Amino acid sequence: MEALQMLFSGFALALEPTNILMAALGALVGTMVGVLPGLGPTSAIAILLPLTAILPPTQAIIMLAGIYYGAMYGGSSTAILLNIPGEVASVPTCLDGYPMAQQGRGGPALGIAAIGSFIAGIMGIIALTFFAPLFAEQALKFGPPEYFALMLLALTIVVSLGGASISKALAMGFFGYLLSLIGLGTMTNMPRLTFGYTPLWGGLDVISVVIGLFAISEVLNGIEEKKIAISMGNIGSVFPGLKDLRQSFKAIFRGGALGFFMGLLPGCSPAVTTFLAYDLEKKCSKTPERFGKGAIEGVAAPEAANNATSSAGFIPLFALGIPASPPLAVLLGGLMIYGLTPGPLLFEQNGDFVWAVIASMFIGNVMCLILNLPLVGLWAKLTQIPYGILAPIILLISIVGAYTVRNDMFDVLVALIFGVLGYFMNKFGWPVIPFIICFILGPMLETSLLQSFGMAFENPFIFFQRPISLTLLVATGIFLLVSIKLRRRTQSRIDNSGFEVN
């Protein structure tokens, strides 16, 4: 009851006109940022952070938080309509969202993405309100061995999302992991796999890689196919029908629950949880062969996980001062600038501020829904633009997005190279998703492994001596067996139904 009373007092502050304006501004800017490939909430918050110095702390953090979860909403638009993920976390949305758009159902896909994000975001904020101290305490029990086991568990996705060929999926996963090693070594800080080329010391930026594999390769594919427009058919109503809502209902709650609990762990960003949510939904489905061909659950689950993870990340940030993702790390810097030290004392010494920000997140999520559903029709009209006009625009946005990540033309070169690679991967049936998953998880896997050996004096049995890591390793084995069984069942259904698999 005490938390509820504090929340009501927070609403009294959050509903002040200036605070409502900041929440609306943050949601609007965040949505626009999410749509643009490459910019992302981290860059947007970092750019606007100096400008918020003229604002009081509550208004500034409300706006910056709005940019964060607004970007989570906006990333689905171009992912669904153009097969261009605005954020890495939007990559799983492309898998079924874009096929839905090609089938003339881009409107319902965008609608369910907005509704799923809203429901999961509200779920996450409610949990943030009532269970923050308990969950934050449990998250502290995760050390390097637990994170290593967790990353292994996440890598089981490669088997189930690797397409028809396991060997190709494993090969692409290994290729992605190998490229993730480029740059300065995690523990040695010495250059590796750079071949004396200085720009490679900073490694390959994941945003540039994603832009190349999805956006630029899509342009090349479109040119080869001589597309007239992105979609050949009506987009349909922007509001999902009853059948779509029934199919998506469980997916939204499963994705939201998984995204929230995983989001409590520092370093477990939406880029990880959205893939996990998509994989979980595919495992739970009675017709997994529909996934990748326009299953609306494949849009609902990752979008719900996306926003739930974003909300959950505020728990370790406020209660422990631990940022769970890069945008929250920048937000942590904003808190420190204003002299607000995150931790247990933040709730006691600056309770009005904390609860006003939490209350504003309820308001901001409502505003994101209001902004997104009416704008769905506007984004849908993109599909009616002739491809000869749209392709250069996509290419220009992609190049600008790749450049703005680190303000380096080398990242543009990386995006162009991976665009060509992505074109040939699609052409010859090599799965891109295992590559992306291993490229993202590779550095985290390596870091947690080396830290585990360091704390155990190179004793490999440390992973079996800690209850949580042992449980996760057992779960990894079970998930791997389930994934293999699911693949066989899916392949059998596909063979019987006459579907073709690339």
Short mmCIF file of C-alpha atoms in Angstrom, two decimals:
data_model
loop_
_atom_site.label_atom_id
_atom_site.label_comp_id
_atom_site.label_asym_id
_atom_site.label_seq_id
_atom_site.Cartn_x
_atom_site.Cartn_y
_atom_site.Cartn_z
CA MET A 1 0.00 0.00 0.00
CA GLU A 2 2.91 2.35 0.70
CA ALA A 3 4.12 1.99 -2.90
CA LEU A 4 0.62 2.80 -4.16
CA GLN A 5 0.46 5.95 -2.02
CA MET A 6 3.86 7.05 -3.27
CA LEU A 7 2.76 6.41 -6.86
CA PHE A 8 -0.31 8.62 -6.39
CA SER A 9 1.92 11.38 -5.05
CA GLY A 10 4.14 10.88 -8.10
CA PHE A 11 1.13 11.32 -10.39
CA ALA A 12 0.39 14.63 -8.67
CA LEU A 13 3.79 15.86 -9.88
CA ALA A 14 3.80 14.08 -13.25
CA LEU A 15 0.44 15.60 -14.21
CA GLU A 16 1.77 19.14 -13.92
CA PRO A 17 1.57 20.81 -17.38
CA THR A 18 5.33 21.18 -17.80
CA ASN A 19 5.97 17.54 -16.89
CA ILE A 20 3.24 16.34 -19.26
CA LEU A 21 4.85 18.45 -21.99
CA MET A 22 8.26 16.88 -21.31
CA ALA A 23 6.77 13.36 -21.41
CA ALA A 24 5.01 14.14 -24.71
CA LEU A 25 8.14 15.70 -26.20
CA GLY A 26 10.27 12.74 -25.15
CA ALA A 27 7.76 10.23 -26.56
CA LEU A 28 7.57 12.11 -29.88
CA VAL A 29 11.33 12.49 -30.28
CA GLY A 30 11.87 8.87 -29.20
CA THR A 31 9.38 7.58 -31.76
CA MET A 32 11.10 9.55 -34.52
CA VAL A 33 14.49 8.30 -33.35
CA GLY A 34 13.27 4.70 -33.37
CA VAL A 35 12.16 5.01 -36.99
CA LEU A 36 15.56 6.26 -38.22
CA PRO A 37 18.04 3.39 -38.69
CA GLY A 38 21.26 3.81 -36.76
CA LEU A 39 20.48 6.82 -34.59
CA GLY A 40 18.94 4.98 -31.64
CA PRO A 41 18.02 6.15 -28.13
CA THR A 42 21.62 6.12 -26.89
CA SER A 43 22.77 8.73 -29.39
CA ALA A 44 19.61 10.80 -28.99
CA ILE A 45 19.88 10.91 -25.18
CA ALA A 46 23.59 11.74 -25.39
CA ILE A 47 22.93 14.57 -27.88
CA LEU A 48 20.10 16.08 -25.82
CA LEU A 49 21.69 15.58 -22.40
CA PRO A 50 23.65 18.89 -22.45
CA LEU A 51 20.51 20.73 -23.58
CA THR A 52 18.55 19.51 -20.55
CA ALA A 53 20.93 21.35 -18.21
CA ILE A 54 18.54 24.32 -18.28
CA LEU A 55 15.68 22.13 -17.00
CA PRO A 56 14.96 21.01 -13.44
CA PRO A 57 16.04 17.38 -12.78
CA THR A 58 12.51 15.92 -12.81
CA GLN A 59 11.57 17.46 -16.15
CA ALA A 60 14.90 16.56 -17.75
CA ILE A 61 14.85 12.88 -16.72
CA ILE A 62 11.15 12.55 -17.66
CA MET A 63 11.99 13.75 -21.19
CA LEU A 64 15.10 11.56 -21.52
CA ALA A 65 13.21 8.51 -20.26
CA GLY A 66 10.45 9.29 -22.78
CA ILE A 67 13.01 9.25 -25.59
CA TYR A 68 14.17 5.81 -24.44
CA TYR A 69 10.86 3.99 -24.39
CA GLY A 70 9.52 6.06 -27.31
CA ALA A 71 12.37 4.72 -29.45
CA MET A 72 11.33 1.19 -28.48
CA TYR A 73 7.90 1.90 -29.99
CA GLY A 74 9.17 3.58 -33.14
CA GLY A 75 11.64 0.91 -34.24
CA SER A 76 8.86 -1.41 -35.40
CA SER A 77 7.50 0.87 -38.13
CA THR A 78 10.26 0.59 -40.73
CA ALA A 79 11.04 -2.97 -39.58
CA ILE A 80 7.55 -4.06 -40.63
CA LEU A 81 7.01 -1.92 -43.70
CA LEU A 82 10.51 -1.73 -45.19
CA ASN A 83 12.37 -4.65 -43.54
CA ILE A 84 14.72 -2.04 -42.03
CA PRO A 85 15.07 -2.36 -38.24
CA GLY A 86 15.42 1.06 -36.63
CA GLU A 87 17.12 -0.65 -33.69
CA VAL A 88 18.87 -4.01 -33.26
CA ALA A 89 15.98 -4.99 -30.98
CA SER A 90 13.61 -4.63 -33.96
CA VAL A 91 15.38 -7.31 -36.01
CA PRO A 92 13.05 -10.16 -34.84
CA THR A 93 10.05 -8.00 -35.78
CA CYS A 94 11.26 -8.05 -39.39
CA LEU A 95 11.00 -11.84 -39.54
CA ASP A 96 7.18 -11.86 -39.59
CA GLY A 97 6.29 -8.17 -39.77
CA TYR A 98 7.73 -7.66 -43.25
CA PRO A 99 6.05 -10.79 -44.70
CA MET A 100 2.76 -9.49 -43.26
CA ALA A 101 3.32 -6.17 -45.05
CA GLN A 102 4.04 -8.02 -48.30
CA GLN A 103 0.75 -9.88 -47.84
CA GLY A 104 -1.14 -6.59 -47.49
CA ARG A 105 -1.41 -6.82 -43.69
CA GLY A 106 1.13 -4.19 -42.69
CA GLY A 107 -1.58 -2.20 -40.88
CA PRO A 108 -2.54 -4.97 -38.42
CA ALA A 109 1.15 -5.75 -37.89
CA LEU A 110 1.88 -2.14 -36.93
CA GLY A 111 -1.27 -2.00 -34.82
CA ILE A 112 -0.43 -5.13 -32.83
CA ALA A 113 3.17 -3.90 -32.41
CA ALA A 114 1.88 -0.66 -30.83
CA ILE A 115 -0.73 -2.45 -28.68
CA GLY A 116 1.73 -5.13 -27.57
CA SER A 117 4.34 -2.52 -26.70
CA PHE A 118 1.77 -0.55 -24.71
CA ILE A 119 0.45 -3.54 -22.71
CA ALA A 120 3.92 -4.89 -21.96
CA GLY A 121 5.21 -1.41 -21.10
CA ILE A 122 2.38 -0.89 -18.60
CA MET A 123 2.99 -4.39 -17.17
CA GLY A 124 6.64 -3.53 -16.71
CA ILE A 125 5.90 -0.20 -15.03
CA ILE A 126 3.41 -1.83 -12.62
CA ALA A 127 6.04 -4.40 -11.68
CA LEU A 128 8.60 -1.60 -11.38
CA THR A 129 6.26 0.16 -8.93
CA PHE A 130 5.61 -2.74 -6.59
CA PHE A 131 8.54 -5.14 -6.87
CA ALA A 132 11.62 -3.02 -7.60
CA PRO A 133 13.52 -3.71 -4.33
CA LEU A 134 12.91 -7.50 -4.44
CA PHE A 135 13.88 -7.96 -8.08
CA ALA A 136 16.92 -5.73 -7.80
CA GLU A 137 18.16 -7.80 -4.85
CA GLN A 138 17.82 -11.02 -6.85
CA ALA A 139 19.64 -9.52 -9.82
CA LEU A 140 22.68 -8.93 -7.58
CA LYS A 141 23.16 -12.70 -7.30
CA PHE A 142 24.21 -12.87 -10.95
CA GLY A 143 27.97 -12.98 -11.35
CA PRO A 144 30.17 -13.79 -14.38
CA PRO A 145 29.47 -17.58 -14.26
CA GLU A 146 25.72 -16.93 -14.27
CA TYR A 147 26.04 -14.52 -17.20
CA PHE A 148 28.13 -17.04 -19.15
CA ALA A 149 25.48 -19.72 -18.61
CA LEU A 150 22.77 -17.23 -19.57
CA MET A 151 24.56 -16.36 -22.82
CA LEU A 152 24.88 -20.08 -23.64
CA LEU A 153 21.15 -20.42 -23.06
CA ALA A 154 20.52 -17.52 -25.43
CA LEU A 155 22.72 -19.12 -28.09
CA THR A 156 20.36 -22.10 -28.34
CA ILE A 157 18.20 -19.76 -30.43
CA VAL A 158 20.64 -20.31 -33.30
CA VAL A 159 19.34 -23.87 -33.70
CA SER A 160 15.65 -22.96 -33.87
CA LEU A 161 16.01 -19.73 -35.89
CA GLY A 162 18.71 -20.96 -38.25
CA GLY A 163 16.50 -21.92 -41.20
CA ALA A 164 16.35 -25.33 -42.82
CA SER A 165 20.04 -26.22 -42.47
CA ILE A 166 21.66 -26.63 -39.03
CA SER A 167 25.11 -26.73 -40.59
CA LYS A 168 24.56 -23.38 -42.31
CA ALA A 169 23.14 -21.90 -39.08
CA LEU A 170 26.17 -23.03 -37.07
CA ALA A 171 28.58 -21.80 -39.74
CA MET A 172 26.93 -18.38 -39.81
CA GLY A 173 26.89 -18.26 -36.00
CA PHE A 174 30.62 -19.03 -35.89
CA PHE A 175 31.26 -16.37 -38.55
CA GLY A 176 29.33 -13.81 -36.50
CA TYR A 177 31.23 -14.70 -33.33
CA LEU A 178 34.56 -14.50 -35.17
CA LEU A 179 33.82 -10.99 -36.45
CA SER A 180 32.70 -9.90 -32.97
CA LEU A 181 36.29 -10.54 -31.79
CA ILE A 182 37.70 -7.82 -34.06
CA GLY A 183 39.14 -4.89 -32.11
CA LEU A 184 40.88 -4.54 -28.79
CA GLY A 185 40.93 -7.68 -26.63
CA THR A 186 38.53 -7.79 -23.71
CA MET A 187 41.15 -8.49 -21.05
CA THR A 188 44.47 -7.74 -22.83
CA ASN A 189 43.39 -4.49 -24.52
CA MET A 190 45.60 -5.52 -27.44
CA PRO A 191 44.42 -5.35 -31.07
CA ARG A 192 43.33 -8.65 -32.61
CA LEU A 193 42.16 -9.63 -36.10
CA THR A 194 42.86 -6.05 -37.22
CA PHE A 195 45.69 -6.97 -39.66
CA GLY A 196 47.41 -3.68 -38.89
CA TYR A 197 44.41 -1.61 -40.00
CA THR A 198 43.92 1.05 -37.31
CA PRO A 199 40.16 1.76 -37.88
CA LEU A 200 39.46 -1.87 -36.93
CA TRP A 201 40.78 -1.27 -33.40
CA GLY A 202 37.34 -0.01 -32.40
CA GLY A 203 35.70 -3.17 -33.71
CA LEU A 204 32.68 -3.47 -36.00
CA ASP A 205 29.70 -1.51 -34.74
CA VAL A 206 26.59 -3.67 -34.49
CA ILE A 207 24.29 -0.93 -35.83
CA SER A 208 26.35 -0.56 -39.01
CA VAL A 209 26.34 -4.33 -39.47
CA VAL A 210 22.56 -4.52 -39.00
CA ILE A 211 21.94 -1.61 -41.38
CA GLY A 212 24.05 -3.32 -44.01
CA LEU A 213 22.54 -6.79 -43.63
CA PHE A 214 18.94 -5.60 -43.60
CA ALA A 215 18.56 -2.14 -45.14
CA ILE A 216 21.22 -1.99 -47.84
CA SER A 217 20.83 -5.65 -48.80
CA GLU A 218 17.07 -5.05 -49.12
CA VAL A 219 17.76 -2.23 -51.58
CA LEU A 220 20.05 -4.52 -53.63
CA ASN A 221 17.45 -7.29 -53.61
CA GLY A 222 14.76 -4.83 -54.69
CA ILE A 223 16.88 -3.54 -57.56
CA GLU A 224 17.52 -7.08 -58.75
CA GLU A 225 13.83 -7.99 -58.56
CA LYS A 226 12.91 -4.67 -60.23
CA LYS A 227 10.32 -3.87 -57.59
CA ILE A 228 7.67 -1.32 -58.46
CA ALA A 229 6.70 -0.73 -54.83
CA ILE A 230 7.42 -2.25 -51.47
CA SER A 231 4.05 -3.98 -51.20
CA MET A 232 1.74 -5.11 -53.98
CA GLY A 233 -1.63 -4.88 -52.25
CA ASN A 234 -3.69 -3.01 -49.69
CA ILE A 235 -2.17 -2.52 -46.27
CA GLY A 236 -5.51 -3.19 -44.61
CA SER A 237 -6.98 -1.71 -41.47
CA VAL A 238 -4.49 -0.36 -38.97
CA PHE A 239 -6.51 -1.92 -36.14
CA PRO A 240 -6.09 -5.66 -35.63
CA GLY A 241 -9.23 -7.78 -35.91
CA LEU A 242 -10.57 -10.05 -33.17
CA LYS A 243 -8.77 -13.05 -34.66
CA ASP A 244 -5.45 -11.19 -34.63
CA LEU A 245 -6.00 -10.08 -31.04
CA ARG A 246 -6.85 -13.63 -29.92
CA GLN A 247 -3.72 -14.98 -31.61
CA SER A 248 -1.54 -12.25 -30.10
CA PHE A 249 -2.96 -12.10 -26.56
CA LYS A 250 -0.84 -14.89 -25.05
CA ALA A 251 2.20 -13.88 -27.08
CA ILE A 252 2.06 -10.35 -25.68
CA PHE A 253 1.94 -11.56 -22.08
CA ARG A 254 4.59 -14.24 -22.57
CA GLY A 255 6.90 -11.77 -24.33
CA GLY A 256 6.20 -9.09 -21.73
CA ALA A 257 6.90 -11.41 -18.78
CA LEU A 258 10.11 -12.79 -20.33
CA GLY A 259 11.29 -9.32 -21.34
CA PHE A 260 10.71 -7.92 -17.88
CA PHE A 261 12.49 -10.65 -15.90
CA MET A 262 15.42 -10.77 -18.33
CA GLY A 263 15.56 -6.98 -18.38
CA LEU A 264 16.39 -6.97 -14.68
CA LEU A 265 19.83 -8.34 -15.50
CA PRO A 266 22.46 -5.70 -16.31
CA GLY A 267 23.71 -6.19 -19.85
CA CYS A 268 20.65 -8.13 -20.96
CA SER A 269 19.34 -5.53 -23.38
CA PRO A 270 16.24 -5.61 -25.62
CA ALA A 271 18.55 -6.78 -28.42
CA VAL A 272 18.82 -10.09 -26.53
CA THR A 273 15.34 -10.46 -25.02
CA THR A 274 13.46 -9.85 -28.28
CA PHE A 275 15.21 -12.81 -29.90
CA LEU A 276 14.46 -14.93 -26.81
CA ALA A 277 10.79 -13.90 -26.89
CA TYR A 278 10.48 -14.73 -30.58
CA ASP A 279 12.09 -18.12 -30.05
CA LEU A 280 9.86 -18.86 -27.03
CA GLU A 281 6.74 -18.01 -29.03
CA LYS A 282 7.82 -20.28 -31.84
CA LYS A 283 8.36 -23.11 -29.36
CA CYS A 284 4.93 -22.54 -27.78
CA SER A 285 3.11 -22.42 -31.11
CA LYS A 286 1.17 -25.43 -32.39
CA THR A 287 2.01 -24.32 -35.93
CA PRO A 288 5.65 -23.16 -35.81
CA GLU A 289 5.95 -23.49 -39.59
CA ARG A 290 3.96 -20.22 -39.91
CA PHE A 291 6.78 -18.24 -38.29
CA GLY A 292 8.86 -16.35 -40.80
CA LYS A 293 5.93 -16.26 -43.21
CA GLY A 294 3.71 -13.67 -41.53
CA ALA A 295 2.66 -14.99 -38.10
CA ILE A 296 1.27 -12.07 -36.10
CA GLU A 297 2.50 -13.68 -32.85
CA GLY A 298 6.02 -13.24 -34.26
CA VAL A 299 5.42 -9.48 -34.18
CA ALA A 300 3.56 -9.30 -30.86
CA ALA A 301 6.04 -11.26 -28.73
CA PRO A 302 9.31 -9.43 -29.54
CA GLU A 303 7.64 -6.02 -29.46
CA ALA A 304 6.17 -6.79 -26.03
CA ALA A 305 9.54 -8.04 -24.79
CA ASN A 306 11.19 -4.91 -26.19
CA ASN A 307 9.17 -2.49 -24.09
CA ALA A 308 9.01 -4.69 -21.00
CA THR A 309 12.81 -4.94 -20.98
CA SER A 310 13.07 -1.17 -21.31
CA SER A 311 10.79 -0.66 -18.29
CA ALA A 312 12.55 -3.33 -16.22
CA GLY A 313 15.93 -1.67 -16.78
CA PHE A 314 14.89 1.24 -14.54
CA ILE A 315 14.79 -1.11 -11.50
CA PRO A 316 18.55 -1.83 -11.26
CA LEU A 317 19.21 1.77 -12.41
CA PHE A 318 17.22 3.44 -9.63
CA ALA A 319 17.66 0.85 -6.87
CA LEU A 320 21.30 -0.13 -7.47
CA GLY A 321 22.81 2.40 -9.86
CA ILE A 322 23.45 -0.38 -12.39
CA PRO A 323 22.52 0.50 -16.00
CA ALA A 324 21.09 -2.51 -17.85
CA SER A 325 21.67 -1.07 -21.34
CA PRO A 326 23.67 1.68 -23.13
CA PRO A 327 20.77 4.21 -23.13
CA LEU A 328 20.35 3.75 -19.38
CA ALA A 329 24.10 4.19 -18.92
CA VAL A 330 23.79 7.63 -20.53
CA LEU A 331 20.73 8.29 -18.37
CA LEU A 332 22.81 7.34 -15.32
CA GLY A 333 25.24 10.07 -16.35
CA GLY A 334 22.32 12.50 -16.42
CA LEU A 335 21.33 11.54 -12.89
CA MET A 336 24.89 12.06 -11.66
CA ILE A 337 25.06 15.47 -13.37
CA TYR A 338 22.04 16.55 -11.31
CA GLY A 339 23.63 15.23 -8.11
CA LEU A 340 21.20 12.31 -7.82
CA THR A 341 23.08 9.18 -6.76
CA PRO A 342 21.15 6.02 -7.71
CA GLY A 343 20.83 3.36 -5.02
CA PRO A 344 18.59 2.42 -2.09
CA LEU A 345 18.94 5.91 -0.61
CA LEU A 346 17.56 7.48 -3.80
CA PHE A 347 14.04 6.33 -2.85
CA GLU A 348 14.43 7.76 0.66
CA GLN A 349 16.19 11.04 -0.08
CA ASN A 350 14.63 11.87 -3.47
CA GLY A 351 11.38 9.93 -3.33
CA ASP A 352 9.36 12.70 -5.00
CA PHE A 353 11.67 12.66 -7.99
CA VAL A 354 11.69 8.85 -8.38
CA TRP A 355 7.92 8.43 -8.15
CA ALA A 356 7.27 11.37 -10.46
CA VAL A 357 9.48 9.72 -13.12
CA ILE A 358 7.75 6.35 -12.63
CA ALA A 359 4.30 7.98 -12.87
CA SER A 360 5.38 9.86 -16.00
CA MET A 361 6.21 6.52 -17.62
CA PHE A 362 2.53 5.54 -17.39
CA ILE A 363 1.63 8.83 -19.08
CA GLY A 364 4.39 8.48 -21.66
CA ASN A 365 3.29 4.98 -22.68
CA VAL A 366 -0.26 6.22 -23.23
CA MET A 367 1.14 9.05 -25.35
CA CYS A 368 3.26 6.60 -27.38
CA LEU A 369 0.14 4.55 -28.12
CA ILE A 370 -1.77 7.69 -29.13
CA LEU A 371 1.12 8.80 -31.33
CA ASN A 372 1.67 5.42 -32.96
CA LEU A 373 -1.80 4.16 -33.81
CA PRO A 374 -2.91 7.30 -35.76
CA LEU A 375 0.52 7.45 -37.47
CA VAL A 376 0.28 3.81 -38.57
CA GLY A 377 -1.68 4.91 -41.64
CA LEU A 378 1.00 7.47 -42.47
CA TRP A 379 3.78 4.86 -42.30
CA ALA A 380 1.65 2.45 -44.28
CA LYS A 381 1.54 4.92 -47.18
CA LEU A 382 5.30 4.42 -47.56
CA THR A 383 4.53 1.11 -49.25
CA GLN A 384 2.75 2.92 -52.08
CA ILE A 385 5.81 4.99 -53.03
CA PRO A 386 7.46 3.73 -56.26
CA TYR A 387 10.55 1.72 -55.43
CA GLY A 388 12.67 3.80 -57.78
CA ILE A 389 12.05 6.77 -55.48
CA LEU A 390 12.07 4.89 -52.19
CA ALA A 391 15.28 2.89 -52.74
CA PRO A 392 17.60 5.96 -52.90
CA ILE A 393 15.86 7.41 -49.82
CA ILE A 394 16.39 4.14 -47.91
CA LEU A 395 20.02 4.07 -49.01
CA LEU A 396 20.57 7.70 -47.94
CA ILE A 397 18.94 7.17 -44.53
CA SER A 398 20.99 4.00 -44.04
CA ILE A 399 24.28 5.77 -44.83
CA VAL A 400 23.42 8.70 -42.54
CA GLY A 401 22.34 6.26 -39.80
CA ALA A 402 25.58 4.29 -40.06
CA TYR A 403 27.66 7.48 -39.96
CA THR A 404 25.91 9.00 -36.91
CA VAL A 405 26.72 6.01 -34.67
CA ARG A 406 30.34 7.10 -34.20
CA ASN A 407 30.63 9.96 -36.71
CA ASP A 408 33.06 7.83 -38.70
CA MET A 409 33.00 7.09 -42.44
CA PHE A 410 34.52 3.70 -41.63
CA ASP A 411 31.12 2.64 -40.26
CA VAL A 412 29.53 3.63 -43.59
CA LEU A 413 32.07 1.41 -45.36
CA VAL A 414 31.22 -1.44 -42.98
CA ALA A 415 27.48 -1.01 -43.69
CA LEU A 416 28.08 -1.09 -47.46
CA ILE A 417 30.27 -4.20 -47.23
CA PHE A 418 27.69 -6.03 -45.11
CA GLY A 419 24.98 -4.87 -47.47
CA VAL A 420 26.70 -6.76 -50.29
CA LEU A 421 27.30 -9.75 -47.98
CA GLY A 422 23.65 -9.72 -46.90
CA TYR A 423 22.55 -9.67 -50.54
CA PHE A 424 24.57 -12.82 -51.29
CA MET A 425 23.46 -14.49 -48.04
CA ASN A 426 19.82 -14.04 -49.02
CA LYS A 427 20.50 -15.09 -52.60
CA PHE A 428 22.16 -18.38 -51.64
CA GLY A 429 20.05 -19.21 -48.59
CA TRP A 430 22.53 -18.55 -45.78
CA PRO A 431 20.62 -17.47 -42.62
CA VAL A 432 21.38 -13.98 -41.34
CA ILE A 433 19.78 -14.29 -37.88
CA PRO A 434 22.36 -16.75 -36.39
CA PHE A 435 25.09 -14.36 -37.55
CA ILE A 436 23.44 -11.39 -35.82
CA ILE A 437 22.75 -13.31 -32.59
CA CYS A 438 26.34 -14.55 -32.23
CA PHE A 439 27.76 -11.16 -33.24
CA ILE A 440 25.75 -9.49 -30.43
CA LEU A 441 26.31 -12.15 -27.77
CA GLY A 442 29.94 -12.90 -28.63
CA PRO A 443 31.60 -10.10 -26.60
CA MET A 444 29.33 -10.74 -23.59
CA LEU A 445 30.06 -14.48 -23.73
CA GLU A 446 33.80 -13.90 -23.91
CA THR A 447 33.85 -11.31 -21.12
CA SER A 448 31.82 -13.45 -18.71
CA LEU A 449 33.93 -16.54 -19.49
CA LEU A 450 37.25 -14.79 -18.85
CA GLN A 451 35.93 -13.12 -15.70
CA SER A 452 34.66 -16.48 -14.43
CA PHE A 453 38.05 -18.13 -14.95
CA GLY A 454 39.71 -15.17 -13.30
CA MET A 455 37.61 -15.38 -10.14
CA ALA A 456 37.96 -19.18 -9.98
CA PHE A 457 41.70 -19.27 -10.71
CA GLU A 458 40.99 -21.02 -14.04
CA ASN A 459 38.88 -23.74 -12.43
CA PRO A 460 36.34 -24.81 -15.11
CA PHE A 461 34.06 -26.43 -12.53
CA ILE A 462 32.95 -23.05 -11.17
CA PHE A 463 29.96 -23.14 -13.53
CA PHE A 464 28.74 -26.36 -11.88
CA GLN A 465 29.43 -25.25 -8.31
CA ARG A 466 27.03 -22.29 -8.33
CA PRO A 467 23.30 -23.16 -8.20
CA ILE A 468 22.07 -20.49 -10.63
CA SER A 469 24.70 -21.14 -13.30
CA LEU A 470 24.17 -24.92 -12.96
CA THR A 471 20.41 -24.46 -13.40
CA LEU A 472 20.96 -22.33 -16.48
CA LEU A 473 23.35 -24.90 -17.97
CA VAL A 474 20.78 -27.66 -17.43
CA ALA A 475 18.14 -25.41 -19.00
CA THR A 476 20.50 -24.88 -21.96
CA GLY A 477 20.70 -28.63 -22.53
CA ILE A 478 16.92 -28.99 -22.28
CA PHE A 479 16.30 -26.06 -24.62
CA LEU A 480 18.76 -27.49 -27.12
CA LEU A 481 16.98 -30.86 -27.16
CA VAL A 482 13.58 -29.13 -27.45
CA SER A 483 14.85 -26.96 -30.32
CA ILE A 484 16.12 -29.99 -32.23
CA LYS A 485 12.84 -31.84 -31.67
CA LEU A 486 10.89 -28.76 -32.72
CA ARG A 487 12.94 -28.44 -35.91
CA ARG A 488 12.17 -32.04 -36.83
CA ARG A 489 8.46 -31.57 -36.12
CA THR A 490 8.40 -28.33 -38.12
CA GLN A 491 10.25 -29.88 -41.03
CA SER A 492 7.83 -32.81 -41.02
CA ARG A 493 4.84 -30.45 -41.13
CA ILE A 494 6.42 -28.41 -43.89
CA ASP A 495 7.08 -31.54 -45.96
CA ASN A 496 3.46 -32.65 -45.50
CA SER A 497 1.99 -29.23 -46.24
CA GLY A 498 4.07 -28.47 -49.31
CA PHE A 499 5.68 -25.26 -47.94
CA GLU A 500 9.02 -24.31 -49.39
CA VAL A 501 11.86 -23.35 -47.07
CA ASN A 502 14.78 -21.24 -48.20
#
